Amino acid sequence: YKNDLYIPKYIHHINTKVIYKSITTDCQNYLIGENVTITVTPNETYECTGLKVEGEEVSLTDGTYTFKATESSYKIEASYKQISTINVAETTNGTVTKDSDKYYVGDEVTLTVTPDAKYDCTSLKIDGEEVALTNGMSGTYTFTASKAAHEVEATFTRKIFGDSAEWDVTGQYDGMLRIPSSDGDSGWVETIDKIYGDIDFKVILRD
């Protein structure tokens, strides 16, 4: 083109600086009518959750967005969130499940702890710190994701006996101690009758 007949207009992309994330284009200046390709590159553990061109939300494809330049300048804005990975350590005799496949920093995370039959969850730790379940040895625990990764560890232990024991008194000093079986189906494990005075006992679980 001859300069005295055609004066090209140029596109200047405006990139709001955000620490740890970047927006780039395939060129610094464009002629009106040319395609502009925007590439969004979040820092590790971050994800782009929105891209706007002149205030209008657009969709990224494999981290890029392309449009035809029709104005002399464009304002480009991207929003980001930090991903929080919840790592649940492998365990046996029970399960720990998350209520979502993806979390961002600031999201609530709910863990559901389900022991297998005849087992209790005797320990639940988040980043090495012991926490309490809603139902004591099972149930749920909710916390707020506060960093890029959290470590979850649960321990399940075989029940020694049921949740209660009975002392059936038949006289002032004699009686019978009854402890429910661990599976809840086999009735009672009974000590000898006519126990006198105090007694120390140990229950040994046998498969």
N, C-alpha and C. Protein backbone atom coordinates (compact mmCIF):
# COMPACT_ATOMS: atom_id res chain seq x y z
N TYR A 1 0.84 -1.19 0.00
CA TYR A 1 0.00 0.00 0.00
C TYR A 1 0.88 1.25 0.00
N LYS A 2 0.38 2.31 -0.63
CA LYS A 2 1.12 3.56 -0.61
C LYS A 2 0.74 4.33 0.63
N ASN A 3 1.77 4.89 1.28
CA ASN A 3 1.53 5.55 2.55
C ASN A 3 0.61 6.76 2.42
N ASP A 4 0.60 7.41 1.24
CA ASP A 4 -0.23 8.59 1.12
C ASP A 4 -1.70 8.24 0.85
N LEU A 5 -2.00 6.94 0.62
CA LEU A 5 -3.37 6.53 0.38
C LEU A 5 -3.94 5.71 1.53
N TYR A 6 -3.08 5.03 2.26
CA TYR A 6 -3.56 4.13 3.31
C TYR A 6 -2.66 4.22 4.53
N ILE A 7 -3.27 4.62 5.61
CA ILE A 7 -2.53 4.69 6.87
C ILE A 7 -3.10 3.60 7.78
N PRO A 8 -2.35 2.53 8.03
CA PRO A 8 -2.88 1.43 8.83
C PRO A 8 -3.09 1.83 10.28
N LYS A 9 -4.16 1.27 10.85
CA LYS A 9 -4.38 1.42 12.28
C LYS A 9 -3.77 0.21 12.98
N TYR A 10 -3.39 0.38 14.19
CA TYR A 10 -2.72 -0.69 14.91
C TYR A 10 -3.50 -1.08 16.17
N ILE A 11 -3.40 -2.35 16.48
CA ILE A 11 -4.02 -2.87 17.70
C ILE A 11 -2.95 -2.97 18.77
N HIS A 12 -3.24 -2.46 19.95
CA HIS A 12 -2.32 -2.60 21.08
C HIS A 12 -3.07 -3.35 22.18
N HIS A 13 -2.61 -4.56 22.53
CA HIS A 13 -3.33 -5.30 23.56
C HIS A 13 -2.90 -4.79 24.93
N ILE A 14 -3.88 -4.65 25.80
CA ILE A 14 -3.64 -4.17 27.15
C ILE A 14 -3.69 -5.36 28.09
N ASN A 15 -2.61 -5.66 28.72
CA ASN A 15 -2.53 -6.82 29.60
C ASN A 15 -2.44 -6.34 31.04
N THR A 16 -3.53 -6.55 31.81
CA THR A 16 -3.48 -6.23 33.23
C THR A 16 -2.52 -7.19 33.91
N LYS A 17 -1.48 -6.66 34.51
CA LYS A 17 -0.45 -7.53 35.08
C LYS A 17 -0.98 -8.25 36.32
N VAL A 18 -0.86 -9.53 36.32
CA VAL A 18 -1.23 -10.36 37.45
C VAL A 18 -0.05 -11.25 37.80
N ILE A 19 0.35 -11.23 39.06
CA ILE A 19 1.52 -12.01 39.47
C ILE A 19 1.27 -13.50 39.22
N TYR A 20 2.26 -14.17 38.66
CA TYR A 20 2.26 -15.61 38.44
C TYR A 20 1.41 -16.07 37.25
N LYS A 21 0.80 -15.15 36.51
CA LYS A 21 0.02 -15.54 35.35
C LYS A 21 0.34 -14.59 34.22
N SER A 22 0.03 -14.97 32.99
CA SER A 22 0.37 -14.09 31.89
C SER A 22 -0.62 -14.22 30.74
N ILE A 23 -0.78 -13.14 30.00
CA ILE A 23 -1.54 -13.13 28.75
C ILE A 23 -0.59 -12.64 27.67
N THR A 24 -0.48 -13.35 26.58
CA THR A 24 0.38 -12.94 25.48
C THR A 24 -0.40 -13.02 24.18
N THR A 25 0.07 -12.31 23.17
CA THR A 25 -0.49 -12.40 21.83
C THR A 25 0.60 -12.81 20.87
N ASP A 26 0.19 -13.23 19.66
CA ASP A 26 1.18 -13.71 18.71
C ASP A 26 1.93 -12.58 18.03
N CYS A 27 1.56 -11.34 18.31
CA CYS A 27 2.25 -10.17 17.77
C CYS A 27 1.89 -8.99 18.65
N GLN A 28 2.72 -7.94 18.63
CA GLN A 28 2.41 -6.77 19.45
C GLN A 28 1.46 -5.80 18.73
N ASN A 29 1.57 -5.70 17.42
CA ASN A 29 0.74 -4.78 16.66
C ASN A 29 0.09 -5.51 15.49
N TYR A 30 -1.17 -5.13 15.20
CA TYR A 30 -1.93 -5.80 14.15
C TYR A 30 -2.58 -4.75 13.24
N LEU A 31 -2.74 -5.12 12.00
CA LEU A 31 -3.52 -4.29 11.09
C LEU A 31 -5.00 -4.60 11.27
N ILE A 32 -5.84 -3.57 11.07
CA ILE A 32 -7.28 -3.80 11.08
C ILE A 32 -7.61 -4.89 10.06
N GLY A 33 -8.40 -5.88 10.51
CA GLY A 33 -8.77 -6.99 9.63
C GLY A 33 -7.94 -8.24 9.85
N GLU A 34 -6.82 -8.10 10.53
CA GLU A 34 -5.99 -9.28 10.80
C GLU A 34 -6.53 -10.07 11.99
N ASN A 35 -6.20 -11.34 12.05
CA ASN A 35 -6.57 -12.18 13.18
C ASN A 35 -5.60 -11.96 14.34
N VAL A 36 -6.16 -11.90 15.52
CA VAL A 36 -5.38 -11.74 16.75
C VAL A 36 -5.55 -13.03 17.57
N THR A 37 -4.46 -13.66 17.92
CA THR A 37 -4.53 -14.87 18.74
C THR A 37 -3.98 -14.57 20.12
N ILE A 38 -4.82 -14.80 21.13
CA ILE A 38 -4.44 -14.57 22.52
C ILE A 38 -4.12 -15.93 23.15
N THR A 39 -3.00 -16.02 23.82
CA THR A 39 -2.63 -17.24 24.54
C THR A 39 -2.57 -16.94 26.03
N VAL A 40 -3.30 -17.73 26.81
CA VAL A 40 -3.35 -17.55 28.26
C VAL A 40 -2.54 -18.68 28.90
N THR A 41 -1.56 -18.32 29.71
CA THR A 41 -0.69 -19.31 30.34
C THR A 41 -0.67 -19.11 31.85
N PRO A 42 -1.53 -19.81 32.57
CA PRO A 42 -1.51 -19.68 34.03
C PRO A 42 -0.23 -20.30 34.61
N ASN A 43 0.14 -19.84 35.77
CA ASN A 43 1.25 -20.45 36.48
C ASN A 43 0.82 -21.83 36.98
N GLU A 44 1.79 -22.65 37.34
CA GLU A 44 1.50 -23.98 37.87
C GLU A 44 0.58 -23.87 39.09
N THR A 45 -0.40 -24.75 39.15
CA THR A 45 -1.45 -24.86 40.17
C THR A 45 -2.57 -23.84 39.97
N TYR A 46 -2.46 -22.96 38.95
CA TYR A 46 -3.52 -22.00 38.68
C TYR A 46 -4.29 -22.41 37.43
N GLU A 47 -5.51 -21.91 37.31
CA GLU A 47 -6.34 -22.19 36.15
C GLU A 47 -7.06 -20.91 35.74
N CYS A 48 -7.11 -20.66 34.43
CA CYS A 48 -7.85 -19.51 33.93
C CYS A 48 -9.34 -19.84 33.98
N THR A 49 -10.10 -19.06 34.71
CA THR A 49 -11.53 -19.31 34.85
C THR A 49 -12.38 -18.34 34.05
N GLY A 50 -11.75 -17.45 33.32
CA GLY A 50 -12.52 -16.51 32.50
C GLY A 50 -11.62 -15.60 31.69
N LEU A 51 -12.04 -15.28 30.46
CA LEU A 51 -11.30 -14.36 29.60
C LEU A 51 -12.30 -13.39 28.97
N LYS A 52 -12.00 -12.11 29.07
CA LYS A 52 -12.86 -11.08 28.50
C LYS A 52 -12.08 -10.23 27.50
N VAL A 53 -12.71 -9.96 26.35
CA VAL A 53 -12.17 -9.03 25.36
C VAL A 53 -13.16 -7.88 25.26
N GLU A 54 -12.70 -6.69 25.64
CA GLU A 54 -13.57 -5.51 25.69
C GLU A 54 -14.82 -5.76 26.55
N GLY A 55 -14.61 -6.47 27.68
CA GLY A 55 -15.69 -6.70 28.62
C GLY A 55 -16.61 -7.84 28.28
N GLU A 56 -16.42 -8.48 27.13
CA GLU A 56 -17.28 -9.59 26.71
C GLU A 56 -16.58 -10.92 26.98
N GLU A 57 -17.30 -11.82 27.67
CA GLU A 57 -16.73 -13.14 27.99
C GLU A 57 -16.57 -13.95 26.72
N VAL A 58 -15.38 -14.56 26.56
CA VAL A 58 -15.10 -15.41 25.41
C VAL A 58 -14.57 -16.75 25.92
N SER A 59 -14.56 -17.75 25.04
CA SER A 59 -14.14 -19.09 25.42
C SER A 59 -12.76 -19.41 24.86
N LEU A 60 -11.95 -20.04 25.70
CA LEU A 60 -10.63 -20.47 25.28
C LEU A 60 -10.72 -21.86 24.66
N THR A 61 -9.87 -22.12 23.67
CA THR A 61 -9.70 -23.45 23.08
C THR A 61 -8.24 -23.83 23.19
N ASP A 62 -7.97 -24.82 24.04
CA ASP A 62 -6.58 -25.22 24.30
C ASP A 62 -5.72 -24.04 24.72
N GLY A 63 -6.30 -23.17 25.52
CA GLY A 63 -5.55 -22.04 26.07
C GLY A 63 -5.44 -20.83 25.16
N THR A 64 -6.12 -20.85 24.01
CA THR A 64 -6.02 -19.71 23.08
C THR A 64 -7.41 -19.22 22.67
N TYR A 65 -7.43 -17.96 22.21
CA TYR A 65 -8.66 -17.38 21.63
C TYR A 65 -8.24 -16.49 20.47
N THR A 66 -8.92 -16.65 19.34
CA THR A 66 -8.59 -15.88 18.13
C THR A 66 -9.80 -15.07 17.68
N PHE A 67 -9.56 -13.80 17.34
CA PHE A 67 -10.63 -12.94 16.82
C PHE A 67 -10.05 -12.01 15.76
N LYS A 68 -10.95 -11.41 14.98
CA LYS A 68 -10.52 -10.49 13.91
C LYS A 68 -10.50 -9.07 14.45
N ALA A 69 -9.41 -8.36 14.22
CA ALA A 69 -9.25 -7.00 14.71
C ALA A 69 -10.12 -6.04 13.89
N THR A 70 -11.00 -5.33 14.61
CA THR A 70 -11.86 -4.34 13.93
C THR A 70 -11.77 -2.97 14.58
N GLU A 71 -11.12 -2.89 15.75
CA GLU A 71 -10.99 -1.62 16.46
C GLU A 71 -9.52 -1.26 16.62
N SER A 72 -9.27 -0.03 17.03
CA SER A 72 -7.88 0.43 17.12
C SER A 72 -7.19 -0.04 18.38
N SER A 73 -7.97 -0.47 19.40
CA SER A 73 -7.34 -0.99 20.62
C SER A 73 -8.33 -1.92 21.33
N TYR A 74 -7.79 -2.83 22.13
CA TYR A 74 -8.61 -3.80 22.85
C TYR A 74 -8.08 -3.94 24.27
N LYS A 75 -9.02 -4.08 25.18
CA LYS A 75 -8.67 -4.39 26.57
C LYS A 75 -8.94 -5.86 26.81
N ILE A 76 -7.94 -6.59 27.25
CA ILE A 76 -8.05 -8.04 27.46
C ILE A 76 -7.83 -8.32 28.95
N GLU A 77 -8.78 -9.05 29.54
CA GLU A 77 -8.70 -9.36 30.97
C GLU A 77 -8.90 -10.85 31.19
N ALA A 78 -8.10 -11.42 32.06
CA ALA A 78 -8.24 -12.84 32.40
C ALA A 78 -8.38 -12.97 33.91
N SER A 79 -9.18 -13.92 34.35
CA SER A 79 -9.32 -14.20 35.78
C SER A 79 -8.79 -15.60 36.05
N TYR A 80 -8.23 -15.76 37.25
CA TYR A 80 -7.58 -17.01 37.60
C TYR A 80 -8.00 -17.47 38.99
N LYS A 81 -7.98 -18.77 39.20
CA LYS A 81 -8.14 -19.36 40.53
C LYS A 81 -7.05 -20.39 40.74
N GLN A 82 -6.64 -20.52 42.00
CA GLN A 82 -5.62 -21.52 42.32
C GLN A 82 -6.30 -22.85 42.62
N ILE A 83 -5.84 -23.90 41.96
CA ILE A 83 -6.37 -25.24 42.17
C ILE A 83 -5.84 -25.79 43.49
N SER A 84 -6.72 -26.45 44.24
CA SER A 84 -6.30 -27.13 45.47
C SER A 84 -6.52 -28.63 45.29
N THR A 85 -5.45 -29.39 45.34
CA THR A 85 -5.52 -30.84 45.15
C THR A 85 -5.65 -31.52 46.51
N ILE A 86 -6.66 -32.37 46.66
CA ILE A 86 -6.88 -33.09 47.91
C ILE A 86 -6.39 -34.52 47.71
N ASN A 87 -5.27 -34.84 48.32
CA ASN A 87 -4.66 -36.16 48.17
C ASN A 87 -5.06 -37.07 49.33
N VAL A 88 -5.82 -38.12 49.02
CA VAL A 88 -6.24 -39.08 50.04
C VAL A 88 -5.33 -40.30 49.98
N ALA A 89 -4.64 -40.56 51.08
CA ALA A 89 -3.71 -41.70 51.12
C ALA A 89 -4.47 -43.01 51.02
N GLU A 90 -3.85 -43.99 50.37
CA GLU A 90 -4.45 -45.31 50.27
C GLU A 90 -4.60 -45.93 51.66
N THR A 91 -5.71 -46.61 51.87
CA THR A 91 -5.96 -47.24 53.16
C THR A 91 -6.74 -48.53 52.95
N THR A 92 -6.87 -49.29 54.00
CA THR A 92 -7.65 -50.54 53.95
C THR A 92 -8.71 -50.51 55.04
N ASN A 93 -9.71 -51.36 54.88
CA ASN A 93 -10.77 -51.56 55.87
C ASN A 93 -11.73 -50.37 55.99
N GLY A 94 -11.76 -49.53 54.95
CA GLY A 94 -12.67 -48.40 54.93
C GLY A 94 -12.37 -47.49 53.75
N THR A 95 -13.22 -46.51 53.54
CA THR A 95 -13.02 -45.58 52.42
C THR A 95 -13.14 -44.13 52.88
N VAL A 96 -12.45 -43.26 52.15
CA VAL A 96 -12.57 -41.81 52.32
C VAL A 96 -12.90 -41.23 50.95
N THR A 97 -14.07 -40.61 50.82
CA THR A 97 -14.48 -40.05 49.53
C THR A 97 -14.64 -38.54 49.63
N LYS A 98 -14.37 -37.86 48.50
CA LYS A 98 -14.50 -36.40 48.42
C LYS A 98 -15.81 -36.06 47.73
N ASP A 99 -16.34 -34.88 48.01
CA ASP A 99 -17.63 -34.49 47.42
C ASP A 99 -17.48 -33.82 46.07
N SER A 100 -16.25 -33.73 45.55
CA SER A 100 -16.03 -33.13 44.23
C SER A 100 -14.72 -33.65 43.65
N ASP A 101 -14.61 -33.55 42.33
CA ASP A 101 -13.36 -33.96 41.67
C ASP A 101 -12.37 -32.82 41.57
N LYS A 102 -12.83 -31.59 41.75
CA LYS A 102 -11.93 -30.44 41.63
C LYS A 102 -12.30 -29.39 42.67
N TYR A 103 -11.25 -28.80 43.26
CA TYR A 103 -11.43 -27.73 44.23
C TYR A 103 -10.49 -26.58 43.90
N TYR A 104 -10.94 -25.37 44.25
CA TYR A 104 -10.08 -24.20 44.19
C TYR A 104 -9.83 -23.72 45.62
N VAL A 105 -8.74 -23.00 45.81
CA VAL A 105 -8.46 -22.42 47.12
C VAL A 105 -9.64 -21.54 47.51
N GLY A 106 -10.15 -21.77 48.72
CA GLY A 106 -11.33 -21.05 49.20
C GLY A 106 -12.59 -21.89 49.17
N ASP A 107 -12.58 -23.01 48.43
CA ASP A 107 -13.74 -23.90 48.38
C ASP A 107 -13.83 -24.73 49.65
N GLU A 108 -15.07 -25.12 50.00
CA GLU A 108 -15.27 -26.08 51.10
C GLU A 108 -15.10 -27.50 50.57
N VAL A 109 -14.41 -28.32 51.35
CA VAL A 109 -14.16 -29.72 51.01
C VAL A 109 -14.85 -30.58 52.07
N THR A 110 -15.70 -31.50 51.63
CA THR A 110 -16.35 -32.42 52.57
C THR A 110 -15.87 -33.84 52.30
N LEU A 111 -15.31 -34.46 53.31
CA LEU A 111 -14.85 -35.84 53.24
C LEU A 111 -15.87 -36.73 53.94
N THR A 112 -16.19 -37.86 53.32
CA THR A 112 -17.07 -38.84 53.93
C THR A 112 -16.26 -40.09 54.24
N VAL A 113 -16.24 -40.47 55.52
CA VAL A 113 -15.45 -41.60 55.98
C VAL A 113 -16.39 -42.75 56.31
N THR A 114 -16.17 -43.90 55.64
CA THR A 114 -17.05 -45.06 55.81
C THR A 114 -16.22 -46.29 56.16
N PRO A 115 -16.23 -46.71 57.40
CA PRO A 115 -15.50 -47.94 57.76
C PRO A 115 -16.20 -49.16 57.20
N ASP A 116 -15.41 -50.22 56.94
CA ASP A 116 -16.00 -51.50 56.59
C ASP A 116 -16.69 -52.10 57.82
N ALA A 117 -17.49 -53.14 57.59
CA ALA A 117 -18.15 -53.82 58.71
C ALA A 117 -17.10 -54.31 59.71
N LYS A 118 -17.40 -54.14 61.00
CA LYS A 118 -16.55 -54.56 62.11
C LYS A 118 -15.33 -53.66 62.31
N TYR A 119 -15.30 -52.48 61.63
CA TYR A 119 -14.17 -51.56 61.76
C TYR A 119 -14.66 -50.17 62.15
N ASP A 120 -13.79 -49.41 62.77
CA ASP A 120 -14.03 -48.01 63.10
C ASP A 120 -12.91 -47.17 62.52
N CYS A 121 -13.21 -45.92 62.20
CA CYS A 121 -12.15 -44.98 61.86
C CYS A 121 -11.61 -44.40 63.16
N THR A 122 -10.41 -44.77 63.50
CA THR A 122 -9.82 -44.35 64.77
C THR A 122 -8.89 -43.14 64.62
N SER A 123 -8.67 -42.71 63.36
CA SER A 123 -7.84 -41.53 63.16
C SER A 123 -8.11 -40.94 61.78
N LEU A 124 -8.32 -39.63 61.73
CA LEU A 124 -8.41 -38.89 60.47
C LEU A 124 -7.53 -37.65 60.60
N LYS A 125 -6.58 -37.53 59.70
CA LYS A 125 -5.64 -36.41 59.75
C LYS A 125 -5.68 -35.61 58.45
N ILE A 126 -5.65 -34.29 58.60
CA ILE A 126 -5.53 -33.37 57.47
C ILE A 126 -4.20 -32.65 57.63
N ASP A 127 -3.31 -32.89 56.68
CA ASP A 127 -1.96 -32.29 56.75
C ASP A 127 -1.29 -32.62 58.08
N GLY A 128 -1.49 -33.86 58.55
CA GLY A 128 -0.84 -34.32 59.76
C GLY A 128 -1.52 -33.94 61.06
N GLU A 129 -2.61 -33.18 60.99
CA GLU A 129 -3.31 -32.74 62.19
C GLU A 129 -4.58 -33.56 62.39
N GLU A 130 -4.75 -34.09 63.58
CA GLU A 130 -5.92 -34.91 63.90
C GLU A 130 -7.19 -34.06 63.90
N VAL A 131 -8.25 -34.57 63.24
CA VAL A 131 -9.54 -33.87 63.21
C VAL A 131 -10.63 -34.84 63.65
N ALA A 132 -11.81 -34.29 63.97
CA ALA A 132 -12.90 -35.10 64.51
C ALA A 132 -14.02 -35.27 63.49
N LEU A 133 -14.51 -36.50 63.35
CA LEU A 133 -15.63 -36.78 62.47
C LEU A 133 -16.95 -36.46 63.17
N THR A 134 -18.01 -36.27 62.36
CA THR A 134 -19.31 -35.89 62.92
C THR A 134 -19.89 -36.98 63.80
N ASN A 135 -19.64 -38.24 63.47
CA ASN A 135 -20.22 -39.34 64.23
C ASN A 135 -19.18 -40.11 65.04
N GLY A 136 -18.12 -39.45 65.41
CA GLY A 136 -17.11 -40.10 66.23
C GLY A 136 -16.13 -40.93 65.42
N MET A 137 -16.54 -42.15 65.04
CA MET A 137 -15.65 -43.04 64.31
C MET A 137 -16.12 -43.29 62.88
N SER A 138 -17.01 -42.44 62.39
CA SER A 138 -17.45 -42.46 61.00
C SER A 138 -18.12 -41.13 60.73
N GLY A 139 -18.61 -40.93 59.49
CA GLY A 139 -19.33 -39.70 59.20
C GLY A 139 -18.57 -38.80 58.25
N THR A 140 -18.67 -37.48 58.46
CA THR A 140 -18.08 -36.51 57.54
C THR A 140 -17.20 -35.51 58.28
N TYR A 141 -16.34 -34.87 57.50
CA TYR A 141 -15.54 -33.77 58.02
C TYR A 141 -15.42 -32.73 56.91
N THR A 142 -15.67 -31.46 57.23
CA THR A 142 -15.63 -30.37 56.24
C THR A 142 -14.58 -29.35 56.63
N PHE A 143 -13.79 -28.93 55.64
CA PHE A 143 -12.79 -27.88 55.87
C PHE A 143 -12.67 -27.02 54.62
N THR A 144 -11.98 -25.92 54.74
CA THR A 144 -11.79 -24.99 53.61
C THR A 144 -10.42 -25.19 53.00
N ALA A 145 -10.38 -25.42 51.70
CA ALA A 145 -9.10 -25.56 51.00
C ALA A 145 -8.35 -24.23 51.07
N SER A 146 -7.13 -24.28 51.55
CA SER A 146 -6.40 -23.03 51.80
C SER A 146 -5.06 -22.96 51.08
N LYS A 147 -4.70 -24.03 50.35
CA LYS A 147 -3.42 -24.01 49.65
C LYS A 147 -3.47 -24.97 48.46
N ALA A 148 -2.36 -25.10 47.76
CA ALA A 148 -2.34 -25.85 46.50
C ALA A 148 -2.59 -27.34 46.70
N ALA A 149 -2.27 -27.89 47.87
CA ALA A 149 -2.47 -29.32 48.11
C ALA A 149 -2.69 -29.58 49.59
N HIS A 150 -3.59 -30.52 49.88
CA HIS A 150 -3.82 -30.98 51.25
C HIS A 150 -3.69 -32.50 51.26
N GLU A 151 -3.12 -33.03 52.35
CA GLU A 151 -2.92 -34.47 52.50
C GLU A 151 -3.91 -35.03 53.53
N VAL A 152 -4.61 -36.08 53.13
CA VAL A 152 -5.63 -36.70 54.00
C VAL A 152 -5.21 -38.14 54.29
N GLU A 153 -5.26 -38.51 55.57
CA GLU A 153 -4.87 -39.86 55.96
C GLU A 153 -5.86 -40.40 57.00
N ALA A 154 -6.42 -41.58 56.73
CA ALA A 154 -7.37 -42.21 57.65
C ALA A 154 -6.85 -43.56 58.09
N THR A 155 -7.15 -43.92 59.35
CA THR A 155 -6.77 -45.22 59.89
C THR A 155 -8.03 -45.93 60.38
N PHE A 156 -8.20 -47.18 59.93
CA PHE A 156 -9.35 -47.97 60.34
C PHE A 156 -8.86 -49.15 61.19
N THR A 157 -9.54 -49.38 62.32
CA THR A 157 -9.13 -50.39 63.28
C THR A 157 -10.29 -51.34 63.57
N ARG A 158 -9.97 -52.62 63.70
CA ARG A 158 -10.98 -53.63 63.98
C ARG A 158 -11.62 -53.37 65.35
N LYS A 159 -12.94 -53.46 65.41
CA LYS A 159 -13.63 -53.30 66.68
C LYS A 159 -13.27 -54.44 67.62
N ILE A 160 -13.06 -54.11 68.88
CA ILE A 160 -12.76 -55.13 69.88
C ILE A 160 -14.05 -55.80 70.34
N PHE A 161 -15.05 -55.03 70.66
CA PHE A 161 -16.37 -55.56 70.99
C PHE A 161 -17.38 -54.48 70.68
N GLY A 162 -18.63 -54.76 70.98
CA GLY A 162 -19.70 -53.84 70.63
C GLY A 162 -19.64 -52.54 71.40
N ASP A 163 -20.68 -51.73 71.21
CA ASP A 163 -20.69 -50.40 71.80
C ASP A 163 -21.11 -50.39 73.26
N SER A 164 -21.52 -51.54 73.81
CA SER A 164 -22.01 -51.53 75.19
C SER A 164 -21.73 -52.87 75.87
N ALA A 165 -21.80 -52.85 77.16
CA ALA A 165 -21.70 -54.08 77.94
C ALA A 165 -22.77 -54.03 79.03
N GLU A 166 -23.18 -55.19 79.49
CA GLU A 166 -24.22 -55.25 80.52
C GLU A 166 -23.71 -55.99 81.75
N TRP A 167 -24.17 -55.51 82.87
CA TRP A 167 -23.88 -56.21 84.12
C TRP A 167 -25.22 -56.59 84.72
N ASP A 168 -25.54 -57.89 84.62
CA ASP A 168 -26.82 -58.37 85.13
C ASP A 168 -26.65 -58.79 86.58
N VAL A 169 -27.16 -58.00 87.47
CA VAL A 169 -27.01 -58.27 88.90
C VAL A 169 -28.14 -59.18 89.36
N THR A 170 -27.77 -60.34 89.96
CA THR A 170 -28.78 -61.26 90.51
C THR A 170 -28.76 -61.27 92.03
N GLY A 171 -27.82 -60.58 92.59
CA GLY A 171 -27.74 -60.52 94.05
C GLY A 171 -26.84 -59.35 94.42
N GLN A 172 -26.55 -59.21 95.71
CA GLN A 172 -25.75 -58.08 96.13
C GLN A 172 -24.32 -58.16 95.61
N TYR A 173 -23.79 -59.42 95.52
CA TYR A 173 -22.40 -59.56 95.13
C TYR A 173 -22.20 -60.42 93.89
N ASP A 174 -23.18 -61.23 93.54
CA ASP A 174 -22.95 -62.11 92.41
C ASP A 174 -23.73 -61.63 91.19
N GLY A 175 -23.21 -61.95 90.01
CA GLY A 175 -23.85 -61.52 88.78
C GLY A 175 -23.14 -62.09 87.59
N MET A 176 -23.44 -61.55 86.42
CA MET A 176 -22.85 -62.07 85.20
C MET A 176 -22.57 -60.91 84.25
N LEU A 177 -21.31 -60.78 83.80
CA LEU A 177 -20.93 -59.74 82.87
C LEU A 177 -21.17 -60.23 81.45
N ARG A 178 -21.86 -59.40 80.64
CA ARG A 178 -22.16 -59.79 79.27
C ARG A 178 -21.65 -58.70 78.32
N ILE A 179 -20.91 -59.12 77.31
CA ILE A 179 -20.37 -58.19 76.31
C ILE A 179 -20.91 -58.60 74.95
N PRO A 180 -21.52 -57.69 74.18
CA PRO A 180 -22.07 -58.07 72.88
C PRO A 180 -20.96 -58.43 71.90
N SER A 181 -21.26 -59.38 71.01
CA SER A 181 -20.27 -59.79 70.01
C SER A 181 -20.03 -58.66 69.02
N SER A 182 -18.85 -58.66 68.40
CA SER A 182 -18.45 -57.55 67.53
C SER A 182 -19.29 -57.47 66.27
N ASP A 183 -19.80 -58.59 65.77
CA ASP A 183 -20.59 -58.53 64.55
C ASP A 183 -22.05 -58.22 64.81
N GLY A 184 -22.44 -58.18 66.08
CA GLY A 184 -23.80 -57.84 66.42
C GLY A 184 -24.81 -58.93 66.15
N ASP A 185 -24.37 -60.07 65.65
CA ASP A 185 -25.30 -61.13 65.26
C ASP A 185 -25.16 -62.40 66.10
N SER A 186 -24.10 -62.51 66.84
CA SER A 186 -23.81 -63.78 67.52
C SER A 186 -24.20 -63.76 68.99
N GLY A 187 -25.06 -62.82 69.40
CA GLY A 187 -25.50 -62.79 70.79
C GLY A 187 -24.46 -62.18 71.69
N TRP A 188 -24.20 -62.85 72.82
CA TRP A 188 -23.35 -62.28 73.85
C TRP A 188 -22.18 -63.21 74.17
N VAL A 189 -21.10 -62.57 74.51
CA VAL A 189 -19.96 -63.31 75.07
C VAL A 189 -20.06 -63.15 76.58
N GLU A 190 -20.22 -64.23 77.31
CA GLU A 190 -20.53 -64.16 78.73
C GLU A 190 -19.36 -64.65 79.59
N THR A 191 -19.18 -63.98 80.71
CA THR A 191 -18.20 -64.46 81.68
C THR A 191 -18.87 -65.51 82.56
N ILE A 192 -18.10 -66.07 83.47
CA ILE A 192 -18.68 -67.07 84.39
C ILE A 192 -19.67 -66.41 85.33
N ASP A 193 -20.60 -67.20 85.79
CA ASP A 193 -21.63 -66.72 86.71
C ASP A 193 -21.03 -66.57 88.12
N LYS A 194 -21.79 -65.89 88.95
CA LYS A 194 -21.45 -65.74 90.37
C LYS A 194 -20.06 -65.14 90.56
N ILE A 195 -19.91 -63.90 90.07
CA ILE A 195 -18.66 -63.17 90.27
C ILE A 195 -18.76 -62.40 91.57
N TYR A 196 -17.71 -62.48 92.38
CA TYR A 196 -17.72 -61.83 93.67
C TYR A 196 -16.70 -60.71 93.70
N GLY A 197 -17.10 -59.57 94.21
CA GLY A 197 -16.16 -58.46 94.36
C GLY A 197 -15.79 -57.84 93.02
N ASP A 198 -14.65 -57.15 93.00
CA ASP A 198 -14.16 -56.50 91.79
C ASP A 198 -13.53 -57.53 90.87
N ILE A 199 -13.50 -57.22 89.58
CA ILE A 199 -12.91 -58.14 88.61
C ILE A 199 -12.19 -57.34 87.53
N ASP A 200 -11.02 -57.78 87.20
CA ASP A 200 -10.29 -57.25 86.05
C ASP A 200 -10.39 -58.28 84.94
N PHE A 201 -10.69 -57.86 83.73
CA PHE A 201 -10.83 -58.83 82.65
C PHE A 201 -10.27 -58.25 81.35
N LYS A 202 -9.95 -59.13 80.45
CA LYS A 202 -9.45 -58.76 79.13
C LYS A 202 -10.24 -59.52 78.09
N VAL A 203 -10.71 -58.82 77.08
CA VAL A 203 -11.44 -59.45 75.99
C VAL A 203 -10.49 -59.63 74.81
N ILE A 204 -10.31 -60.85 74.34
CA ILE A 204 -9.42 -61.15 73.22
C ILE A 204 -10.27 -61.55 72.03
N LEU A 205 -10.12 -60.83 70.93
CA LEU A 205 -10.90 -61.12 69.73
C LEU A 205 -10.24 -62.24 68.96
N ARG A 206 -11.00 -63.26 68.63
CA ARG A 206 -10.50 -64.37 67.84
C ARG A 206 -11.34 -64.52 66.59
N ASP A 207 -10.69 -64.64 65.43
CA ASP A 207 -11.43 -64.80 64.19
C ASP A 207 -12.07 -66.17 64.11
